[in-house]
Tab-separated table of C-alpha atoms and ligand atoms in Angstrom:
chain	number	residue	atom	x	y	z
S	35	MET	CA	-45.354	16.862	-56.033
S	36	LYS	CA	-44.985	13.860	-53.825
S	37	LYS	CA	-43.231	14.115	-50.510
S	38	VAL	CA	-40.585	11.445	-50.220
S	39	ILE	CA	-38.354	11.293	-47.160
S	40	LEU	CA	-35.044	9.463	-47.338
S	41	THR	CA	-32.234	9.269	-44.870
S	42	GLY	CA	-29.603	6.795	-43.781
S	43	ASP	CA	-26.749	5.761	-41.553
S	44	ARG	CA	-23.507	3.922	-42.079
S	45	PRO	CA	-23.571	0.618	-40.228
S	46	THR	CA	-20.301	0.965	-38.344
S	47	GLY	CA	-21.562	0.601	-34.787
S	48	ASN	CA	-24.598	0.573	-32.552
S	49	LEU	CA	-26.585	3.761	-32.340
S	50	HIS	CA	-26.127	5.921	-29.275
S	51	ILE	CA	-28.011	8.640	-27.501
S	52	GLY	CA	-26.387	11.243	-29.790
S	53	HIS	CA	-28.020	9.509	-32.756
S	54	TYR	CA	-31.291	9.359	-30.877
S	55	VAL	CA	-31.387	13.041	-30.086
S	56	GLY	CA	-29.828	14.167	-33.371
S	57	SER	CA	-31.766	12.035	-35.827
S	58	LEU	CA	-33.906	9.179	-34.512
S	59	ALA	CA	-36.223	11.402	-32.472
S	60	ASN	CA	-36.767	13.538	-35.545
S	61	ARG	CA	-37.507	10.474	-37.692
S	62	LEU	CA	-39.993	9.217	-35.117
S	63	LYS	CA	-41.728	12.581	-35.213
S	64	LEU	CA	-41.892	12.505	-39.016
S	65	GLN	CA	-43.216	8.957	-38.895
S	66	GLU	CA	-45.961	9.929	-36.443
S	67	LYS	CA	-46.903	13.019	-38.441
S	68	GLY	CA	-47.399	10.767	-41.437
S	69	ASP	CA	-47.585	13.549	-44.030
S	70	TYR	CA	-45.416	11.841	-46.622
S	71	ASP	CA	-45.953	9.540	-49.549
S	72	LYS	CA	-42.879	7.414	-48.951
S	73	PHE	CA	-40.338	7.230	-46.160
S	74	TYR	CA	-37.064	5.333	-46.606
S	75	ILE	CA	-34.250	4.716	-44.173
S	76	MET	CA	-31.209	3.261	-45.823
S	77	ILE	CA	-28.508	1.288	-44.052
S	78	ALA	CA	-25.538	2.584	-46.013
S	79	ASP	CA	-23.247	-0.436	-46.068
S	80	THR	CA	-21.721	0.398	-49.461
S	81	GLN	CA	-20.793	3.838	-48.218
S	82	ALA	CA	-19.427	2.391	-44.965
S	83	LEU	CA	-17.107	0.166	-46.986
S	84	THR	CA	-15.498	3.190	-48.643
S	85	ASP	CA	-13.448	3.775	-45.508
S	86	ASN	CA	-13.610	0.286	-44.035
S	87	VAL	CA	-11.928	-1.790	-46.666
S	88	ASN	CA	-10.301	-3.910	-43.967
S	89	ASN	CA	-13.347	-4.053	-41.740
S	90	VAL	CA	-15.894	-5.837	-43.854
S	91	ASP	CA	-17.064	-7.920	-40.906
S	92	LYS	CA	-17.675	-4.843	-38.826
S	93	VAL	CA	-19.878	-3.358	-41.525
S	94	LYS	CA	-21.658	-6.620	-42.213
S	95	ASN	CA	-22.403	-7.345	-38.554
S	96	ASN	CA	-23.595	-3.860	-37.802
S	97	ILE	CA	-26.296	-3.922	-40.480
S	98	ILE	CA	-28.547	-5.976	-38.236
S	99	GLN	CA	-27.471	-4.027	-35.152
S	100	VAL	CA	-28.514	-0.738	-36.701
S	101	ALA	CA	-31.766	-2.276	-37.949
S	102	ILE	CA	-32.555	-3.498	-34.419
S	103	ASP	CA	-31.657	-0.070	-33.025
S	104	TYR	CA	-34.148	1.547	-35.440
S	105	LEU	CA	-36.933	-0.862	-34.657
S	106	SER	CA	-36.398	-0.818	-30.920
S	107	ALA	CA	-36.367	2.984	-30.931
S	108	GLY	CA	-39.816	2.843	-32.500
S	109	ILE	CA	-39.333	3.051	-36.256
S	110	ASP	CA	-42.339	1.190	-37.624
S	111	PRO	CA	-41.512	-1.073	-40.577
S	112	GLU	CA	-45.126	-0.745	-41.734
S	113	LYS	CA	-44.626	2.974	-42.229
S	114	VAL	CA	-40.970	3.194	-43.161
S	115	ASN	CA	-39.025	1.186	-45.716
S	116	ILE	CA	-35.739	0.210	-44.047
S	117	PHE	CA	-33.386	-1.332	-46.588
S	118	ILE	CA	-29.733	-2.178	-47.196
S	119	GLN	CA	-27.915	-0.008	-49.733
S	120	SER	CA	-25.916	-2.777	-51.410
S	121	GLN	CA	-29.123	-4.661	-52.176
S	122	VAL	CA	-30.067	-1.961	-54.651
S	123	PRO	CA	-27.378	-2.313	-57.344
S	124	GLU	CA	-29.141	0.303	-59.489
S	125	LEU	CA	-27.586	2.848	-57.140
S	126	ALA	CA	-24.117	1.823	-58.285
S	127	GLU	CA	-25.088	2.155	-61.936
S	128	MET	CA	-26.533	5.601	-61.389
S	129	THR	CA	-23.332	6.590	-59.621
S	130	MET	CA	-21.299	5.655	-62.713
S	131	TYR	CA	-23.294	8.072	-64.854
S	132	PHE	CA	-23.255	10.837	-62.256
S	133	MET	CA	-19.482	10.596	-61.983
S	134	ASN	CA	-19.232	12.134	-65.437
S	135	LEU	CA	-20.999	15.238	-64.188
S	136	VAL	CA	-18.684	15.973	-61.255
S	137	THR	CA	-15.085	17.152	-61.382
S	138	VAL	CA	-12.230	15.937	-59.218
S	139	SER	CA	-11.659	19.477	-57.962
S	140	ARG	CA	-15.298	19.701	-56.903
S	141	LEU	CA	-14.897	16.497	-54.865
S	142	ASN	CA	-11.732	17.906	-53.319
S	143	ARG	CA	-13.670	20.897	-52.019
S	144	ASN	CA	-16.242	18.924	-50.012
S	145	PRO	CA	-15.587	20.108	-46.431
S	146	THR	CA	-17.023	17.007	-44.748
S	147	VAL	CA	-14.927	14.718	-46.916
S	148	LYS	CA	-11.871	16.886	-46.149
S	149	ASP	CA	-12.486	16.517	-42.400
S	150	GLU	CA	-12.959	12.801	-42.727
S	151	ILE	CA	-9.723	12.416	-44.706
S	152	LYS	CA	-7.900	14.127	-41.832
S	153	GLN	CA	-9.647	12.052	-39.177
S	154	ARG	CA	-8.964	8.797	-40.989
S	155	GLY	CA	-5.320	9.716	-41.600
S	156	PHE	CA	-5.603	8.811	-45.283
S	157	ASN	CA	-2.920	11.364	-46.250
S	158	ALA	CA	-2.074	10.653	-49.870
S	159	SER	CA	-3.718	7.224	-49.898
S	160	ILE	CA	-7.320	8.219	-50.300
S	161	PRO	CA	-9.418	5.424	-51.798
S	162	VAL	CA	-11.174	6.571	-54.968
S	163	GLY	CA	-14.386	5.016	-53.647
S	164	PHE	CA	-14.179	7.143	-50.547
S	165	MET	CA	-13.510	10.320	-52.516
S	166	CYS	CA	-16.588	9.618	-54.619
S	167	TYR	CA	-19.020	8.745	-51.869
S	168	PRO	CA	-20.776	12.110	-52.142
S	169	ILE	CA	-21.719	11.100	-55.702
S	170	SER	CA	-22.942	7.742	-54.529
S	171	GLN	CA	-24.943	9.508	-51.836
S	172	ALA	CA	-26.538	11.645	-54.547
S	173	SER	CA	-27.703	8.396	-56.169
S	174	ASP	CA	-29.163	7.236	-52.843
S	175	ILE	CA	-31.170	10.412	-52.652
S	176	LEU	CA	-32.160	10.808	-56.302
S	177	ALA	CA	-33.026	7.177	-57.050
S	178	PHE	CA	-36.081	7.437	-54.818
S	179	ASN	CA	-37.161	10.921	-55.942
S	180	SER	CA	-36.557	12.104	-52.401
S	181	THR	CA	-37.718	15.592	-51.619
S	182	VAL	CA	-36.832	15.728	-47.925
S	183	VAL	CA	-33.543	14.467	-46.503
S	184	PRO	CA	-33.342	14.646	-42.699
S	185	VAL	CA	-29.650	14.928	-41.820
S	186	GLY	CA	-27.180	16.532	-39.476
S	187	GLU	CA	-25.281	19.653	-40.425
S	188	ASP	CA	-22.217	17.673	-41.513
S	189	GLN	CA	-24.279	16.234	-44.367
S	190	LEU	CA	-25.173	19.590	-45.943
S	191	PRO	CA	-22.251	19.394	-48.403
S	192	MET	CA	-23.655	16.061	-49.658
S	193	LEU	CA	-27.034	17.672	-50.241
S	194	GLU	CA	-25.381	20.561	-52.063
S	195	GLN	CA	-23.475	18.095	-54.249
S	196	THR	CA	-26.705	16.232	-54.949
S	197	ARG	CA	-28.514	19.414	-55.935
S	198	GLU	CA	-25.645	20.339	-58.256
S	199	ILE	CA	-25.926	16.943	-59.908
S	200	VAL	CA	-29.652	17.482	-60.470
S	201	ARG	CA	-28.950	20.825	-62.168
S	202	SER	CA	-26.027	19.514	-64.144
S	203	PHE	CA	-27.951	16.456	-65.323
S	204	GLN	CA	-30.841	18.664	-66.372
S	205	ASN	CA	-28.526	21.078	-68.234
S	206	THR	CA	-26.740	18.242	-69.964
S	207	TYR	CA	-29.566	15.862	-70.814
S	208	GLY	CA	-32.857	17.528	-69.902
S	209	GLY	CA	-35.832	15.335	-69.169
S	210	ASN	CA	-36.774	16.597	-65.676
S	211	VAL	CA	-35.860	13.215	-64.272
S	212	PHE	CA	-35.107	14.137	-60.671
S	213	ALA	CA	-36.897	15.826	-57.823
S	214	MET	CA	-34.871	18.576	-56.136
S	215	PRO	CA	-34.111	17.375	-52.590
S	216	GLU	CA	-34.073	19.651	-49.557
S	217	PRO	CA	-32.185	18.959	-46.331
S	218	LEU	CA	-34.139	18.871	-43.081
S	219	LEU	CA	-31.990	19.804	-40.091
S	220	PRO	CA	-32.865	19.019	-36.459
S	221	GLU	CA	-34.974	21.928	-35.184
S	222	ASN	CA	-33.421	22.148	-31.815
S	223	ASP	CA	-29.920	23.587	-31.545
S	224	VAL	CA	-28.909	21.486	-28.542
S	225	CYS	CA	-29.857	18.372	-30.459
S	226	ARG	CA	-27.538	19.041	-33.343
S	227	ARG	CA	-24.498	17.821	-31.536
S	228	LEU	CA	-24.572	16.050	-28.211
S	229	PRO	CA	-21.169	15.971	-26.491
S	230	GLY	CA	-19.581	12.715	-25.335
S	231	THR	CA	-19.771	11.726	-21.664
S	232	ASP	CA	-16.137	12.876	-21.309
S	233	GLY	CA	-16.990	16.417	-22.406
S	234	ASN	CA	-15.584	15.966	-25.889
S	235	LEU	CA	-17.540	17.752	-28.573
S	236	LYS	CA	-18.810	14.614	-30.203
S	237	MET	CA	-19.935	11.174	-29.155
S	238	SER	CA	-17.881	8.630	-30.996
S	239	LYS	CA	-17.237	4.982	-30.618
S	240	SER	CA	-13.483	5.372	-30.914
S	241	ALA	CA	-13.436	7.901	-28.065
S	242	GLY	CA	-15.419	5.490	-25.859
S	243	ASN	CA	-17.663	8.306	-24.682
S	244	CYS	CA	-21.081	7.125	-25.857
S	245	ILE	CA	-24.209	5.992	-24.119
S	246	TYR	CA	-25.658	3.336	-26.421
S	247	LEU	CA	-29.349	2.636	-26.834
S	248	LYS	CA	-28.592	-0.983	-26.011
S	249	ASP	CA	-26.617	-0.289	-22.814
S	250	GLU	CA	-27.962	-2.041	-19.733
S	251	ALA	CA	-29.411	0.139	-16.968
S	252	ASP	CA	-26.391	-0.227	-14.668
S	253	VAL	CA	-24.000	0.663	-17.497
S	254	VAL	CA	-25.999	3.783	-18.323
S	255	LYS	CA	-25.994	4.834	-14.702
S	256	GLN	CA	-22.269	4.277	-14.360
S	257	LYS	CA	-21.555	6.344	-17.478
S	258	ILE	CA	-23.706	9.154	-16.172
S	259	MET	CA	-22.125	9.097	-12.707
S	260	ASN	CA	-18.686	9.365	-14.380
S	261	ALA	CA	-19.723	12.070	-16.837
S	262	TYR	CA	-17.761	15.288	-17.148
S	263	THR	CA	-19.342	18.259	-15.385
S	264	ASP	CA	-17.452	21.330	-14.165
S	265	PRO	CA	-13.956	20.514	-12.901
S	266	ASN	CA	-13.973	23.633	-10.711
S	267	HIS	CA	-17.185	22.667	-8.981
S	268	ILE	CA	-15.528	20.790	-6.159
S	269	LYS	CA	-17.555	21.484	-3.052
S	270	ILE	CA	-21.336	21.479	-3.206
S	271	SER	CA	-21.322	25.116	-2.122
S	272	ASP	CA	-19.100	26.131	-5.070
S	273	PRO	CA	-20.812	27.905	-7.946
S	274	GLY	CA	-20.941	25.623	-10.992
S	275	ARG	CA	-20.779	26.116	-14.725
S	276	VAL	CA	-23.615	24.895	-16.911
S	277	GLU	CA	-21.878	25.592	-20.224
S	278	GLY	CA	-19.711	22.707	-21.360
S	279	ASN	CA	-21.235	20.594	-18.592
S	280	VAL	CA	-22.274	17.271	-20.078
S	281	VAL	CA	-25.074	16.626	-17.599
S	282	PHE	CA	-26.763	19.896	-18.485
S	283	ALA	CA	-26.190	19.356	-22.197
S	284	TYR	CA	-28.045	16.042	-21.957
S	285	LEU	CA	-30.772	17.533	-19.800
S	286	ASP	CA	-31.181	20.342	-22.343
S	287	ALA	CA	-31.755	17.738	-25.016
S	288	LEU	CA	-33.900	15.302	-23.069
S	289	CYS	CA	-35.745	16.536	-20.021
S	290	THR	CA	-39.194	18.072	-19.813
S	291	ASP	CA	-41.056	19.919	-17.080
S	292	GLU	CA	-42.981	16.694	-16.532
S	293	ASP	CA	-39.724	14.985	-15.588
S	294	PHE	CA	-39.209	17.519	-12.824
S	295	LYS	CA	-42.661	16.767	-11.388
S	296	LYS	CA	-41.864	13.099	-11.504
S	297	PHE	CA	-38.258	12.896	-10.407
S	298	LEU	CA	-37.185	16.227	-8.902
S	299	PRO	CA	-40.237	18.156	-7.696
S	300	GLU	CA	-38.189	20.746	-5.752
S	301	TYR	CA	-37.610	22.423	-9.094
S	302	GLN	CA	-40.202	23.384	-11.680
S	303	ASN	CA	-37.955	23.268	-14.698
S	304	LEU	CA	-34.434	23.194	-16.051
S	305	ASP	CA	-33.974	26.948	-15.769
S	306	GLU	CA	-34.458	26.757	-12.007
S	307	LEU	CA	-32.060	23.845	-11.722
S	308	LYS	CA	-29.425	25.682	-13.755
S	309	ALA	CA	-29.836	28.839	-11.685
S	310	HIS	CA	-29.257	26.899	-8.479
S	311	TYR	CA	-26.220	25.135	-9.930
S	312	ARG	CA	-24.688	28.434	-11.060
S	313	GLN	CA	-25.298	30.003	-7.709
S	314	GLY	CA	-23.725	27.132	-5.740
S	315	GLY	CA	-25.232	24.692	-3.281
S	316	LEU	CA	-26.252	22.005	-5.757
S	317	GLY	CA	-24.124	18.887	-5.980
S	318	ASP	CA	-23.247	16.880	-9.084
S	319	VAL	CA	-24.655	13.663	-7.654
S	320	LYS	CA	-28.101	15.165	-7.488
S	321	ILE	CA	-28.150	16.364	-11.092
S	322	LYS	CA	-26.631	13.103	-12.267
S	323	LEU	CA	-29.257	11.017	-10.489
S	324	PHE	CA	-31.939	13.170	-12.062
S	325	LEU	CA	-30.395	12.737	-15.517
S	326	ASN	CA	-30.169	9.016	-14.855
S	327	ASN	CA	-33.918	8.881	-14.146
S	328	VAL	CA	-34.707	10.818	-17.306
S	329	MET	CA	-32.387	8.673	-19.399
S	330	GLN	CA	-33.618	5.352	-17.987
S	331	GLN	CA	-37.189	6.374	-18.692
S	332	LEU	CA	-36.250	6.836	-22.341
S	333	LEU	CA	-33.976	3.827	-22.717
S	334	GLU	CA	-35.812	1.145	-20.773
S	335	PRO	CA	-38.615	0.561	-23.302
S	336	ILE	CA	-36.056	0.662	-26.129
S	337	ARG	CA	-33.914	-1.941	-24.382
S	338	ASN	CA	-36.919	-4.164	-23.711
S	339	ARG	CA	-38.047	-4.021	-27.335
S	340	ARG	CA	-34.521	-4.866	-28.432
S	341	LYS	CA	-34.563	-8.016	-26.313
S	342	GLU	CA	-37.807	-9.105	-27.964
S	343	LEU	CA	-36.506	-8.319	-31.452
S	344	GLU	CA	-33.265	-10.200	-30.868
S	345	LYS	CA	-35.260	-13.405	-30.454
S	346	ASP	CA	-36.119	-13.447	-34.152
S	347	VAL	CA	-33.320	-11.877	-36.141
S	348	ASP	CA	-34.287	-13.858	-39.255
S	349	LYS	CA	-37.562	-12.006	-39.374
S	350	ILE	CA	-35.699	-8.694	-39.455
S	351	TYR	CA	-33.415	-9.837	-42.278
S	352	GLU	CA	-36.489	-10.977	-44.162
S	353	MET	CA	-38.047	-7.537	-43.749
S	354	LEU	CA	-34.840	-5.857	-44.946
S	355	PHE	CA	-34.564	-8.100	-48.007
S	356	LYS	CA	-38.190	-7.617	-48.976
S	357	ASN	CA	-37.830	-3.868	-48.625
S	358	GLY	CA	-34.688	-4.006	-50.739
S	359	GLU	CA	-36.745	-5.552	-53.542
S	360	LYS	CA	-39.310	-2.780	-53.314
S	361	ALA	CA	-36.548	-0.185	-53.276
S	362	ARG	CA	-35.015	-1.801	-56.378
S	363	GLU	CA	-38.235	-1.359	-58.290
S	364	VAL	CA	-38.334	2.348	-57.569
S	365	ALA	CA	-34.626	2.872	-58.268
S	366	GLY	CA	-34.926	0.788	-61.452
S	367	GLU	CA	-37.682	3.004	-62.727
S	368	THR	CA	-35.625	6.127	-62.037
S	369	LEU	CA	-32.651	4.550	-63.781
S	370	ARG	CA	-34.787	3.788	-66.840
S	371	ARG	CA	-36.001	7.365	-67.015
S	372	MET	CA	-32.460	8.579	-66.542
S	373	LYS	CA	-31.033	6.451	-69.350
S	374	ASN	CA	-33.865	7.509	-71.535
S	375	ALA	CA	-33.042	11.191	-70.969
S	376	MET	CA	-29.377	10.436	-71.634
S	377	GLY	CA	-30.221	8.710	-74.893
S	378	ILE	CA	-28.619	5.440	-73.872
S	379	ASP	CA	-31.770	3.381	-73.774
S	380	TYR	CA	-30.860	0.889	-76.512
S	381	SER	CA	-34.068	-1.095	-76.395
S	382	LYS	CA	-35.365	0.947	-79.359
S	383	PHE	CA	-32.825	-0.783	-81.606
S	384	LEU	CA	-34.693	-4.027	-81.157
S	385	THR	CA	-36.920	-4.491	-84.150
S	386	LYS	CA	-39.032	-7.156	-82.574
P	486	LIG	N1	-23.487	9.945	-45.176
P	486	LIG	C1	-24.468	9.572	-44.192
P	486	LIG	C2	-23.769	9.476	-42.841
P	486	LIG	O1	-22.578	9.325	-42.782
P	486	LIG	C3	-25.158	8.270	-44.498
P	486	LIG	C4	-25.931	8.295	-45.790
P	486	LIG	C5	-25.665	7.546	-46.895
P	486	LIG	C6	-27.063	9.103	-46.081
P	486	LIG	N2	-26.565	7.815	-47.866
P	486	LIG	C7	-27.436	8.758	-47.433
P	486	LIG	C8	-27.801	10.059	-45.405
P	486	LIG	C9	-28.514	9.375	-48.053
P	486	LIG	C10	-28.867	10.684	-46.031
P	486	LIG	C11	-29.226	10.339	-47.361
P	486	LIG	O2	-24.440	9.529	-41.830
């Protein structure tokens, strides 16, 4: 069987360091490993619209932002097909057919959707499109015969829904049309969820606690110097807590022993630094300046590439549109096989 990787993001804002650690780094690794037949990254504008009916401009404008974030982080458009979801209308048609295989009560049980309904304050006014996005996401995955779907933990219910649709389609129509997709979670526990700079559990644009890939060096430094550490670590001599401390969470995710040699040679590794912090005698400024060095080392090349890419945005749109055409061909073929299995391929009624 072919190995097809597909993943995606909603274009609702620029990507931040949480995205980098949680998904981009993993995608870069997969790209470098190269052991796949196809690799798609979809900019999920249609899905973003399901809870942004009044923010069309936001979604539209962030398509290019997210594309630039991908490319500047090192996603290679020669190796990975980056495309825009709405440019593959076959996905919408597939979704219509899949909707008949999923019950309303099943949709109501999706824990991620439930959380999102609470967060968005939809109450009783849940858009039908939003409620159904897990079905549309199944189309995204199945249209390309994806076998590997790199996602965060919050997306596991979507994968489960997708797998149910594969089984249900097979039971109903047969035809072995779809590959069975598997989720691929980030390996590293600390990378699964990076806290915001304010100590909140999650980085989110609305909370204003993100470090963006596009942030200028001085902005990054300022955010780090203001980051939440241990409120009881007041004097340098006080013992400090590492758990729940944003600086250590970021260091856990980002720093290597090499970084200590380069930027903080008094310590060999993070364990030593943590031990000293716990014991007392290590100030926040020192760990923050170290984190700043580590972070700048990662972000500077990304920022520089972004500036180059921004000079020719048309070229990026062109790439996205061309990729959309290629994606359409693949999705169209899957749709044909699907309709064939369903017995709704009417071309056979043509006599000539
Ligand atoms: N739901 C994903 C998110 O919110 C985005 C997405 C849309 C996606 N379609 C997908 C992810 C297909 C993986 C595969 O981040």
